[in-house]
Coordinates of C-alpha atoms and ligand atoms in Angstrom, one line a residue:
Chain K
X1 CA 40.1 -30.9 -1.7
X2 CA 41.4 -28.0 0.5
X3 CA 44.5 -28.7 2.0
X4 CA 46.8 -25.8 4.4
X5 CA 50.2 -26.8 4.4
X6 CA 52.1 -25.4 7.5
X7 CA 50.3 -21.6 7.7
X8 CA 52.1 -18.9 9.8
X9 CA 50.0 -16.0 10.4
X10 CA 51.3 -12.9 12.7
X11 CA 49.1 -9.6 13.3
X12 CA 52.2 -6.9 13.8
X13 CA 54.5 -8.8 15.9
X14 CA 51.4 -11.0 17.5
X15 CA 51.8 -14.6 16.1
X16 CA 48.2 -15.9 15.6
X17 CA 48.8 -19.0 13.3
X18 CA 52.2 -21.1 14.1
X19 CA 52.3 -23.7 11.4
X20 CA 48.9 -24.8 11.0
X21 CA 48.1 -27.7 8.8
X22 CA 44.5 -28.6 8.2
X23 CA 43.0 -30.5 5.5
X24 CA 39.5 -31.1 4.2
X25 CA 38.5 -34.3 1.4
X26 CA 35.6 -33.8 -0.9
X27 CA 32.1 -34.3 0.8
X28 CA 33.8 -34.0 4.3
X29 CA 32.2 -32.4 7.4
X30 CA 35.4 -31.0 9.3
X31 CA 35.0 -29.2 12.8
X32 CA 37.7 -27.0 14.2
X33 CA 37.4 -25.9 17.8
X34 CA 39.5 -23.9 20.0
X35 CA 38.9 -21.3 22.8
X36 CA 39.0 -17.8 22.4
X37 CA 41.7 -16.1 20.6
X38 CA 43.0 -19.8 19.3
X39 CA 42.7 -18.2 15.9
X40 CA 39.9 -19.9 14.0
X41 CA 38.4 -17.0 12.4
X42 CA 42.4 -16.3 11.6
X43 CA 42.7 -19.4 9.6
X44 CA 39.3 -18.9 7.5
X45 CA 40.1 -15.1 7.0
X46 CA 43.6 -16.2 6.0
X47 CA 42.5 -19.1 3.3
X48 CA 40.1 -16.4 1.6
X49 CA 42.8 -14.2 1.8
X50 CA 40.7 -11.1 3.9
X51 CA 44.4 -11.1 6.2
X52 CA 47.4 -12.1 4.7
X53 CA 49.6 -15.1 5.9
X54 CA 54.0 -15.3 6.6
X55 CA 54.4 -18.2 4.9
X56 CA 52.4 -21.5 4.0
X57 CA 50.0 -22.1 1.7
X58 CA 46.3 -22.7 1.2
X59 CA 45.6 -25.4 -1.7
X60 CA 42.3 -26.3 -3.3
X61 CA 41.7 -28.3 -5.5
X62 CA 45.8 -28.3 -5.7
X63 CA 46.4 -24.8 -6.5
X64 CA 47.3 -22.1 -3.8
X65 CA 44.5 -19.7 -3.3
X66 CA 46.5 -17.5 -1.1
X67 CA 47.4 -14.9 -3.4
X68 CA 44.4 -14.9 -4.9
X69 CA 41.8 -11.8 -4.2
X70 CA 38.9 -12.6 -1.7
X71 CA 36.6 -12.3 -4.8
X72 CA 38.4 -14.1 -7.2
X73 CA 38.7 -17.2 -4.4
X74 CA 35.1 -16.9 -4.3
X75 CA 34.8 -17.2 -8.0
X76 CA 37.0 -20.7 -7.6
X77 CA 33.9 -22.2 -5.4
X78 CA 34.8 -21.1 -1.9
X79 CA 32.5 -19.5 -0.1
X80 CA 32.6 -18.2 3.6
X81 CA 30.5 -17.6 6.1
X82 CA 31.8 -14.6 8.2
X83 CA 32.0 -14.3 12.0
X84 CA 29.3 -12.0 13.4
X85 CA 27.1 -13.1 9.7
X86 CA 27.9 -9.7 8.4
X87 CA 24.4 -9.4 6.0
X88 CA 24.0 -6.1 4.2
X89 CA 22.1 -4.6 7.1
X90 CA 20.6 -2.2 4.8
X91 CA 19.6 -4.0 1.9
X92 CA 16.9 -6.1 1.8
X93 CA 16.9 -10.4 2.3
X94 CA 16.4 -10.4 -1.5
X95 CA 18.9 -7.9 -2.4
X96 CA 21.9 -9.7 0.1
X97 CA 20.8 -13.0 -1.8
X98 CA 21.4 -11.1 -5.0
X99 CA 24.7 -10.2 -3.9
X100 CA 25.8 -13.7 -3.3
X101 CA 25.0 -14.3 -7.2
X102 CA 27.0 -11.8 -8.0
X103 CA 28.9 -13.2 -10.2
X104 CA 26.5 -16.2 -11.2
X105 CA 24.7 -15.8 -14.5
X106 CA 20.8 -14.7 -14.1
X107 CA 19.8 -17.8 -14.9
X108 CA 21.4 -19.6 -12.2
X109 CA 21.1 -17.1 -9.4
X110 CA 17.2 -17.5 -10.2
X111 CA 17.4 -21.3 -9.7
X112 CA 20.2 -21.1 -6.6
X113 CA 16.9 -18.2 -5.2
X114 CA 14.3 -20.7 -5.5
X115 CA 16.2 -23.3 -4.2
X116 CA 17.7 -21.5 -1.0
X117 CA 14.4 -19.8 -0.3
X118 CA 12.6 -23.6 -0.2
X119 CA 15.8 -24.6 2.5
X120 CA 15.3 -21.7 4.6
X121 CA 11.5 -20.3 4.1
X122 CA 11.7 -17.8 6.2
X123 CA 13.9 -15.9 3.5
X124 CA 11.3 -16.3 1.4
X125 CA 8.9 -14.8 3.6
X126 CA 11.0 -11.4 4.6
X127 CA 12.4 -11.3 1.2
X128 CA 11.7 -7.4 1.2
X129 CA 12.4 -6.5 4.9
X130 CA 16.0 -5.3 5.7
X131 CA 18.3 -7.1 6.6
X132 CA 20.1 -5.7 9.7
X133 CA 15.7 -5.9 11.2
X134 CA 15.9 -10.3 11.0
X135 CA 16.7 -11.8 14.2
X136 CA 20.0 -13.4 15.1
X137 CA 19.1 -16.5 13.5
X138 CA 17.6 -15.2 10.8
X139 CA 21.0 -13.3 9.9
X140 CA 22.5 -16.6 10.0
X141 CA 20.1 -18.5 8.0
X142 CA 20.6 -15.2 5.5
X143 CA 25.1 -15.3 5.5
X144 CA 24.2 -19.2 4.9
X145 CA 22.2 -18.6 2.1
X146 CA 24.1 -15.6 0.8
X147 CA 26.8 -18.4 0.4
X148 CA 25.5 -20.9 -1.1
X149 CA 24.1 -18.4 -3.9
X150 CA 28.1 -17.9 -4.7
X151 CA 27.4 -22.0 -5.8
X152 CA 30.5 -23.1 -3.2
X153 CA 31.8 -26.5 -3.7
X154 CA 33.3 -26.0 -0.1
X155 CA 32.0 -24.0 2.6
X156 CA 33.6 -22.5 5.4
X157 CA 31.7 -21.5 8.3
X158 CA 32.7 -19.0 11.7
X159 CA 31.2 -19.7 14.3
X160 CA 27.5 -20.1 13.6
X161 CA 26.5 -20.7 17.2
X162 CA 27.9 -17.3 18.3
X163 CA 25.4 -15.6 20.4
X164 CA 22.0 -17.4 19.7
X165 CA 19.8 -19.5 21.4
X166 CA 20.4 -23.3 22.4
X167 CA 17.1 -24.1 19.9
X168 CA 18.0 -21.8 17.1
X169 CA 21.6 -23.3 17.3
X170 CA 20.5 -26.7 16.6
X171 CA 18.3 -25.3 13.8
X172 CA 21.0 -24.2 12.4
X173 CA 23.4 -27.0 12.5
X174 CA 20.2 -29.2 11.1
X175 CA 20.5 -26.8 7.8
X176 CA 24.3 -27.7 7.8
X177 CA 23.7 -31.6 8.3
X178 CA 21.1 -31.2 4.7
X179 CA 23.7 -29.5 3.1
X180 CA 26.7 -31.6 3.7
X181 CA 24.0 -34.7 2.6
X182 CA 24.1 -33.5 -0.8
X183 CA 27.5 -33.2 -1.2
X184 CA 28.5 -29.7 0.2
X185 CA 32.5 -30.4 1.7
X186 CA 32.4 -27.9 4.8
X187 CA 34.6 -26.6 7.2
X188 CA 33.5 -25.1 10.1
X189 CA 35.2 -23.5 13.2
X190 CA 33.7 -22.6 16.4
X191 CA 34.2 -22.2 20.2
X192 CA 31.0 -24.7 21.0
X193 CA 33.0 -27.8 20.3
X194 CA 30.3 -30.3 21.8
X195 CA 27.7 -29.5 18.9
X196 CA 30.6 -28.7 16.4
X197 CA 31.7 -31.9 16.6
X198 CA 28.5 -33.9 17.4
X199 CA 27.4 -33.1 13.6
X200 CA 31.2 -33.3 11.8
X201 CA 32.7 -36.7 10.4
X202 CA 36.6 -35.1 11.8
X203 CA 38.0 -32.8 13.9
X204 CA 40.7 -30.3 14.7
X205 CA 41.7 -28.3 18.4
X206 CA 43.3 -25.1 17.9
X207 CA 45.0 -23.6 21.0
X208 CA 47.2 -20.3 20.8
X209 CA 47.6 -20.7 17.4
X210 CA 48.3 -24.2 16.9
X211 CA 47.2 -27.3 16.2
X212 CA 47.4 -29.6 19.2
X213 CA 45.0 -32.8 18.2
X214 CA 43.2 -34.4 15.5
X215 CA 41.1 -37.1 14.7
X216 CA 37.8 -38.5 14.4
X217 CA 35.2 -36.3 15.5
X218 CA 33.6 -38.8 17.8
X219 CA 37.0 -39.7 19.2
X220 CA 37.7 -36.5 20.1
X221 CA 34.3 -35.7 21.8
X222 CA 35.4 -39.5 24.3
X223 CA 38.7 -37.7 24.4
X224 CA 39.4 -36.3 28.1
X225 CA 41.6 -34.0 27.6
X226 CA 39.2 -32.2 25.3
X227 CA 36.6 -32.9 27.9
X228 CA 38.4 -31.1 30.5
X229 CA 39.1 -28.2 28.2
X230 CA 36.6 -27.6 25.9
X231 CA 33.4 -29.5 27.4
X232 CA 34.5 -28.8 30.9
X233 CA 30.0 -27.7 31.5
X234 CA 28.9 -31.0 29.9
X235 CA 31.6 -32.8 31.3
X236 CA 30.8 -32.0 34.9
X237 CA 27.1 -32.4 34.6
X238 CA 28.0 -36.1 33.4
X239 CA 29.9 -36.2 36.7
X240 CA 26.5 -34.4 38.7
X241 CA 24.0 -37.1 37.4
Chain P
X1 CA 11.8 35.1 -2.7
X2 CA 14.5 36.2 -5.2
X3 CA 17.3 34.7 -2.8
X4 CA 16.0 31.9 -2.7
X5 CA 15.9 31.0 -6.4
X6 CA 19.4 32.1 -6.6
X7 CA 20.3 29.8 -3.7
X8 CA 18.4 27.0 -5.2
X9 CA 20.9 27.1 -8.1
X10 CA 23.9 27.6 -6.8
X11 CA 22.6 25.1 -4.0
X12 CA 22.0 22.6 -6.9
X13 CA 26.0 22.6 -7.9
X14 CA 26.8 21.9 -4.2
X15 CA 24.4 18.6 -3.8
X16 CA 25.9 17.9 -6.7
X17 CA 29.6 18.1 -5.3
X18 CA 28.4 17.0 -2.0
X19 CA 27.2 13.7 -3.3
X20 CA 30.3 13.1 -5.6
X21 CA 32.1 13.6 -1.9
X22 CA 29.4 11.1 -0.9
X23 CA 29.8 8.3 -2.8
X24 CA 33.5 8.0 -2.5
X25 CA 33.6 8.5 0.9
X26 CA 31.1 5.9 1.4
X27 CA 33.9 3.0 -0.5
X28 CA 37.2 5.1 0.6
X29 CA 36.5 6.2 3.9
X30 CA 38.2 9.4 2.5
X31 CA 37.2 12.8 1.5
X32 CA 38.9 13.4 -2.2
X33 CA 39.8 17.0 -2.1
X34 CA 40.3 16.5 -5.7
X35 CA 36.2 16.6 -5.9
X36 CA 36.3 20.3 -7.1
X37 CA 38.9 19.7 -9.9
X38 CA 36.0 17.1 -11.3
X39 CA 33.6 20.4 -11.7
X40 CA 36.7 22.5 -13.1
X41 CA 37.3 19.6 -15.6
X42 CA 33.4 19.1 -16.7
X43 CA 33.7 23.5 -17.7
X44 CA 37.4 23.0 -19.2
X45 CA 35.8 20.6 -21.6
X46 CA 32.6 22.2 -22.3
X47 CA 34.3 24.9 -22.9
X48 CA 37.0 23.3 -25.5
X49 CA 34.1 21.1 -27.1
X50 CA 30.9 23.3 -27.2
X51 CA 32.2 27.0 -27.3
X52 CA 35.6 26.2 -29.5
X53 CA 35.3 23.5 -31.3
X54 CA 31.3 24.4 -31.7
X55 CA 29.9 20.6 -31.5
X56 CA 26.2 20.0 -31.3
X57 CA 25.4 20.6 -27.6
X58 CA 24.3 17.0 -26.6
X59 CA 27.5 15.5 -28.6
X60 CA 29.3 17.8 -26.0
X61 CA 27.8 17.3 -23.2
X62 CA 28.3 13.3 -23.2
X63 CA 31.8 14.0 -24.5
X64 CA 33.1 16.2 -21.5
X65 CA 31.1 14.2 -19.4
X66 CA 32.3 10.8 -20.6
X67 CA 35.7 12.2 -20.5
X68 CA 35.2 13.2 -16.7
X69 CA 34.2 9.5 -16.5
X70 CA 37.5 8.3 -17.5
X71 CA 39.3 10.7 -15.8
X72 CA 37.7 9.5 -12.6
X73 CA 39.1 5.7 -13.8
X74 CA 42.7 6.8 -14.6
X75 CA 42.1 8.8 -11.1
X76 CA 41.8 6.0 -8.8
X77 CA 43.9 3.7 -11.0
X78 CA 46.9 5.9 -10.9
X79 CA 46.9 8.0 -7.5
X80 CA 44.8 5.9 -5.3
X81 CA 45.8 2.3 -6.6
X82 CA 49.3 2.9 -6.3
X83 CA 49.7 4.1 -2.9
X84 CA 50.7 1.0 -0.7
X85 CA 49.3 1.8 2.6
X86 CA 46.0 2.7 1.8
X87 CA 45.1 4.7 5.3
X88 CA 43.1 7.6 5.5
X89 CA 45.6 10.1 5.9
X90 CA 47.8 9.0 3.0
X91 CA 45.0 8.7 1.0
X92 CA 43.7 12.1 1.7
X93 CA 47.4 13.5 1.5
X94 CA 47.6 11.4 -1.9
X95 CA 43.9 13.5 -3.3
X96 CA 45.3 16.9 -2.2
X97 CA 48.6 16.1 -3.9
X98 CA 46.2 15.2 -7.5
X99 CA 44.4 18.4 -7.5
X100 CA 47.2 20.2 -7.3
X101 CA 48.6 18.2 -10.3
X102 CA 45.4 18.3 -12.4
X103 CA 45.0 22.3 -11.5
X104 CA 48.6 22.9 -12.9
X105 CA 47.8 20.6 -15.8
X106 CA 44.5 22.5 -16.5
X107 CA 46.5 25.7 -16.4
X108 CA 49.1 24.7 -19.5
X109 CA 46.1 23.7 -21.7
X110 CA 43.6 26.0 -20.7
X111 CA 45.7 29.1 -19.5
X112 CA 45.0 31.3 -16.4
X113 CA 42.3 33.1 -18.1
X114 CA 38.8 32.5 -17.4
X115 CA 37.5 31.6 -20.2
X116 CA 33.6 32.1 -21.4
X117 CA 30.8 29.3 -22.5
X118 CA 28.1 29.9 -24.7
X119 CA 24.3 29.5 -23.6
X120 CA 23.5 26.4 -24.3
X121 CA 19.6 26.9 -24.5
X122 CA 18.0 30.9 -25.3
X123 CA 18.5 32.7 -21.8
X124 CA 15.0 34.2 -20.7
X125 CA 13.6 35.3 -17.7
X126 CA 10.3 33.1 -15.8
X127 CA 8.0 34.9 -13.6
X128 CA 7.8 33.7 -10.4
X129 CA 6.3 34.5 -7.1
X130 CA 8.1 37.3 -5.9
X131 CA 10.8 37.6 -8.3
X132 CA 12.1 36.1 -11.7
X133 CA 14.2 32.8 -12.4
X134 CA 16.6 32.6 -15.6
X135 CA 16.0 30.0 -17.7
X136 CA 19.7 28.7 -17.0
X137 CA 18.9 28.6 -13.2
X138 CA 15.6 26.3 -14.0
X139 CA 18.4 24.0 -16.0
X140 CA 20.8 24.1 -13.5
X141 CA 17.7 22.8 -10.8
X142 CA 16.0 20.2 -13.4
X143 CA 19.9 18.9 -14.7
X144 CA 21.0 18.5 -10.7
X145 CA 17.2 16.8 -10.0
X146 CA 17.8 14.5 -13.1
X147 CA 21.4 13.5 -12.0
X148 CA 20.4 12.7 -8.2
X149 CA 17.3 11.1 -9.5
X150 CA 19.3 8.7 -12.2
X151 CA 22.1 8.1 -9.1
X152 CA 19.3 6.7 -6.8
X153 CA 18.0 4.7 -9.3
X154 CA 21.4 3.5 -10.4
X155 CA 22.6 2.4 -6.7
X156 CA 18.7 0.7 -5.8
X157 CA 18.2 -1.5 -9.2
X158 CA 21.0 -2.2 -11.6
X159 CA 23.2 -5.0 -10.8
X160 CA 26.7 -2.3 -10.0
X161 CA 24.3 -0.4 -8.4
X162 CA 23.1 -2.4 -5.7
X163 CA 26.9 -3.8 -5.4
X164 CA 28.1 -0.2 -4.4
X165 CA 25.4 -0.4 -2.1
X166 CA 26.8 -3.3 -0.6
X167 CA 30.4 -2.5 0.1
X168 CA 29.5 0.6 1.4
X169 CA 27.6 -1.6 4.3
X170 CA 30.6 -4.1 3.9
X171 CA 33.5 -4.3 1.9
X172 CA 34.5 -7.4 3.5
X173 CA 31.3 -9.3 3.1
X174 CA 31.0 -7.8 -0.3
X175 CA 34.2 -9.6 -1.1
X176 CA 33.1 -13.1 0.1
X177 CA 30.2 -12.6 -2.5
X178 CA 32.3 -12.5 -5.4
X179 CA 32.6 -8.5 -5.4
X180 CA 35.7 -6.6 -6.1
X181 CA 36.2 -4.0 -3.6
X182 CA 38.8 -3.1 -6.0
X183 CA 36.4 -2.8 -9.0
X184 CA 34.0 -1.0 -6.8
X185 CA 36.3 2.0 -5.5
X186 CA 37.1 2.5 -9.4
X187 CA 33.5 2.6 -9.8
X188 CA 32.8 5.0 -7.1
X189 CA 35.8 7.5 -8.2
X190 CA 34.4 7.4 -12.0
X191 CA 30.5 8.3 -11.0
X192 CA 32.3 10.9 -8.8
X193 CA 34.1 12.5 -11.5
X194 CA 30.6 12.2 -13.7
X195 CA 28.9 14.1 -11.1
X196 CA 31.4 16.6 -11.1
X197 CA 31.7 17.2 -14.3
X198 CA 27.5 17.3 -15.2
X199 CA 27.7 20.2 -12.3
X200 CA 30.7 21.7 -14.0
X201 CA 29.3 21.4 -17.3
X202 CA 25.9 23.3 -16.5
X203 CA 26.9 26.1 -14.3
X204 CA 29.4 26.9 -16.8
X205 CA 27.8 29.5 -18.6
X206 CA 26.2 31.1 -15.4
X207 CA 29.6 30.9 -14.5
X208 CA 33.5 31.7 -16.3
X209 CA 35.5 28.5 -15.8
X210 CA 39.1 29.1 -14.8
X211 CA 41.8 26.6 -14.2
X212 CA 41.8 27.1 -10.1
X213 CA 37.6 27.2 -9.3
X214 CA 38.0 23.4 -8.3
X215 CA 39.3 24.7 -4.9
X216 CA 36.5 27.0 -3.9
X217 CA 33.6 24.5 -5.9
X218 CA 35.4 21.8 -3.8
X219 CA 34.9 23.6 0.0
X220 CA 31.4 24.6 -0.7
X221 CA 30.5 20.9 -1.9
X222 CA 32.0 19.9 0.8
X223 CA 30.7 21.8 3.6
X224 CA 27.3 21.0 1.6
X225 CA 27.9 17.5 2.5
X226 CA 29.1 18.1 6.0
X227 CA 26.2 20.1 6.8
X228 CA 23.8 17.1 5.6
X229 CA 25.9 14.4 7.4
X230 CA 28.7 12.7 5.5
X231 CA 27.8 9.0 4.0
X232 CA 23.6 9.9 3.2
X233 CA 22.9 10.8 -0.2
X234 CA 19.8 12.6 0.2
X235 CA 21.4 14.5 3.1
X236 CA 24.2 15.5 0.4
X237 CA 21.5 17.6 -1.9
X238 CA 19.7 18.8 1.1
X239 CA 22.7 20.0 2.5
X240 CA 23.7 21.6 -1.2
X241 CA 20.3 23.3 -1.3
X242 CA 20.6 24.8 2.2
X243 CA 24.1 25.7 1.4
X244 CA 22.9 27.7 -1.4
X245 CA 20.0 29.4 0.0
X246 CA 21.8 30.5 3.0
X247 CA 24.3 31.9 1.0
X248 CA 22.2 33.9 -0.8
X249 CA 20.2 35.3 2.2
X250 CA 23.4 35.7 3.8
X251 CA 24.7 37.9 0.6
X252 CA 21.7 40.2 1.4
X253 CA 22.9 41.3 4.9
X254 CA 27.2 41.0 5.0
X255 CA 29.1 42.6 2.5
X256 CA 29.5 40.1 -1.0
X257 CA 33.2 40.0 -0.5
X258 CA 32.2 37.7 2.5
X259 CA 30.0 35.4 0.7
X260 CA 32.5 32.3 0.7
X261 CA 33.6 32.9 4.4
X262 CA 29.8 31.8 5.0
X263 CA 30.4 28.2 3.6
X264 CA 32.9 27.8 6.1
X265 CA 31.6 29.4 9.1
X266 CA 28.6 26.6 8.0
X267 CA 31.0 23.9 8.6
X268 CA 32.3 25.5 11.8
X269 CA 29.2 25.6 13.0
X270 CA 28.3 22.0 12.5
X271 CA 31.4 20.7 13.4
X272 CA 30.8 22.5 17.0
X273 CA 27.2 21.8 17.6
X274 CA 26.3 18.5 15.1
X275 CA 29.1 16.7 14.6
X276 CA 27.7 14.4 12.2
X277 CA 25.4 16.7 10.2
X278 CA 21.9 17.9 10.3
X279 CA 20.8 14.5 8.9
X280 CA 23.6 12.2 9.9
X281 CA 22.9 9.2 12.2
X282 CA 25.3 8.6 15.3
X283 CA 27.8 6.5 13.9
X284 CA 27.8 2.7 14.7
X285 CA 30.7 0.9 15.1
X286 CA 30.2 -3.0 14.0
X287 CA 32.2 -5.1 16.4
Ligands
LIG301 N1 43.4 -7.5 13.4 C1 43.6 -8.1 14.2 N2 45.0 -7.4 15.1 C2 45.9 -7.7 15.9 N3 45.3 -8.7 16.5 C3 44.4 -9.9 16.3 C4 43.8 -9.2 14.9 N4 42.1 -10.2 14.5 C5 42.7 -11.0 15.7 N5 43.7 -11.0 16.1 C6 44.6 -11.3 17.6 O1 44.8 -12.8 16.6 C7 44.8 -14.3 17.6 C8 43.6 -14.9 16.8 O2 42.2 -14.2 16.4 P1 41.0 -14.8 15.7 O3 40.0 -13.8 15.7 O4 41.6 -15.6 15.1 O5 40.6 -15.8 17.3 P2 39.4 -16.9 17.6 O6 40.0 -17.7 17.7 O7 38.8 -16.6 16.1 O8 38.6 -16.2 18.2 P3 36.8 -15.9 18.9 O9 36.7 -17.4 19.3 O10 36.8 -15.1 19.8 O11 36.2 -15.7 17.6 C9 43.9 -13.4 19.1 O12 44.9 -12.9 20.0 C10 43.4 -11.6 18.9 O13 43.8 -10.7 19.8
LIG302 MG1 36.9 -16.2 16.1

């Protein structure tokens, strides 16, 4: 469904991505893990053409999207939940959701609104509240719901666990699991490797802008190198037990 | 009290111009130095359509404002869109260049002379507490209020108005909702031009229209926007009214030749003392 081929991105001389190839099949839940500054956000943003690539391509249903505008890519059925959630702070929860459905026909917006508020009841309760007033977890739910309003076939998620308490992280990932079970394709990038790999089927490891490992999520979770570099804390916990 | 009434009249105009500045500032982060030219275009068009061609006022009004709306669209598509590197400095330079071009074209089309525009409504004075106010002033104030109210309604209720607010909040997030920020930018120029033209039309019978009116009107509106605090629509109107009243009061104590300097004193004072404007919030930068 999505095939990133030898993507290169640089920010004025600083190489952020080097020869990155990633693919996601229809219905898959894929997690890409990497530490601070590895280039995770850059990867998602260049797929969405929020930042422009140097070379390479990102094929969505076989067509290169890296030359399209972001809003047209969204219209094609690819949605991004951006890093740091980026809800419209000065607009109500309801208006945020409406914006997600900006390009969709009114009847579909109505139906989607019902769907997302059923999935995230708190958004229904807070419908008229300003989005900026929500807690971090609620904002993350809103950002996901807003992306779902675009009626995507693939959802790109940037660091959903950022700044959230462990319990809330679990809650968010459980929702993603439900979404994946309905057939939504998900490509997620995370620093929090343990949770990201736990919920995914396949995974990639990104380091300094290069893919250094890939495989089944369960295998990556069990890999000694991954444990040492990305699951350090928990690994130590296991040793201490 | 008399100062208050005349101040409210010019203040309404400054308020509309300041609204135009704000809309473009919110979508592009720049000051559009051609905003005053949009006002001049409104005045010139109503001169041609109403005074010269003798069309009925409502038709002439919508004709003038509609043309200005198109001018706004063309302005963005030509001057802003074609600018390859859209940083603030480049775009502001482009708007200054564009304002000079518009002024020159207007000089060739309408000449150098100040042009009179017929009254739209019968002129009479209305007795008010402590003075009189002319029917024309009342019209200016009412139309400005109606336009400000209409803009508010547009932004709060309409699909595209909401999309504009979303883009003000976070242009990248708006794009990820499928909202084309480039379209929003065109709209903001069209709406700003329309607001300017409304101001230009309603003030035309009170003042003559001259091809180079835009400079002073633009700078006054800009002062009003700075006075209120950029980025805030309510503050733009309030800033406009306050500037108008302030100017009109000061005319009673200082020589009238210095009246125009008052606006710039206001800018300086604000920038020295309260740079975010009287009603501005401290700018919070997203990380
Ligand atoms: N706008 C930018 N201008 C210049 N350099 C940038 C820019 N954005 C990111 N970078 C650099 O590119 C590299 C990759 O950044 P990126 O944000 O993609 O990493 P990340 O994996 O998402 O990190 P994090 O986990 O902190 O979100 C970093 O070295 C970063 O400093
Ligand atoms: Mg990131």
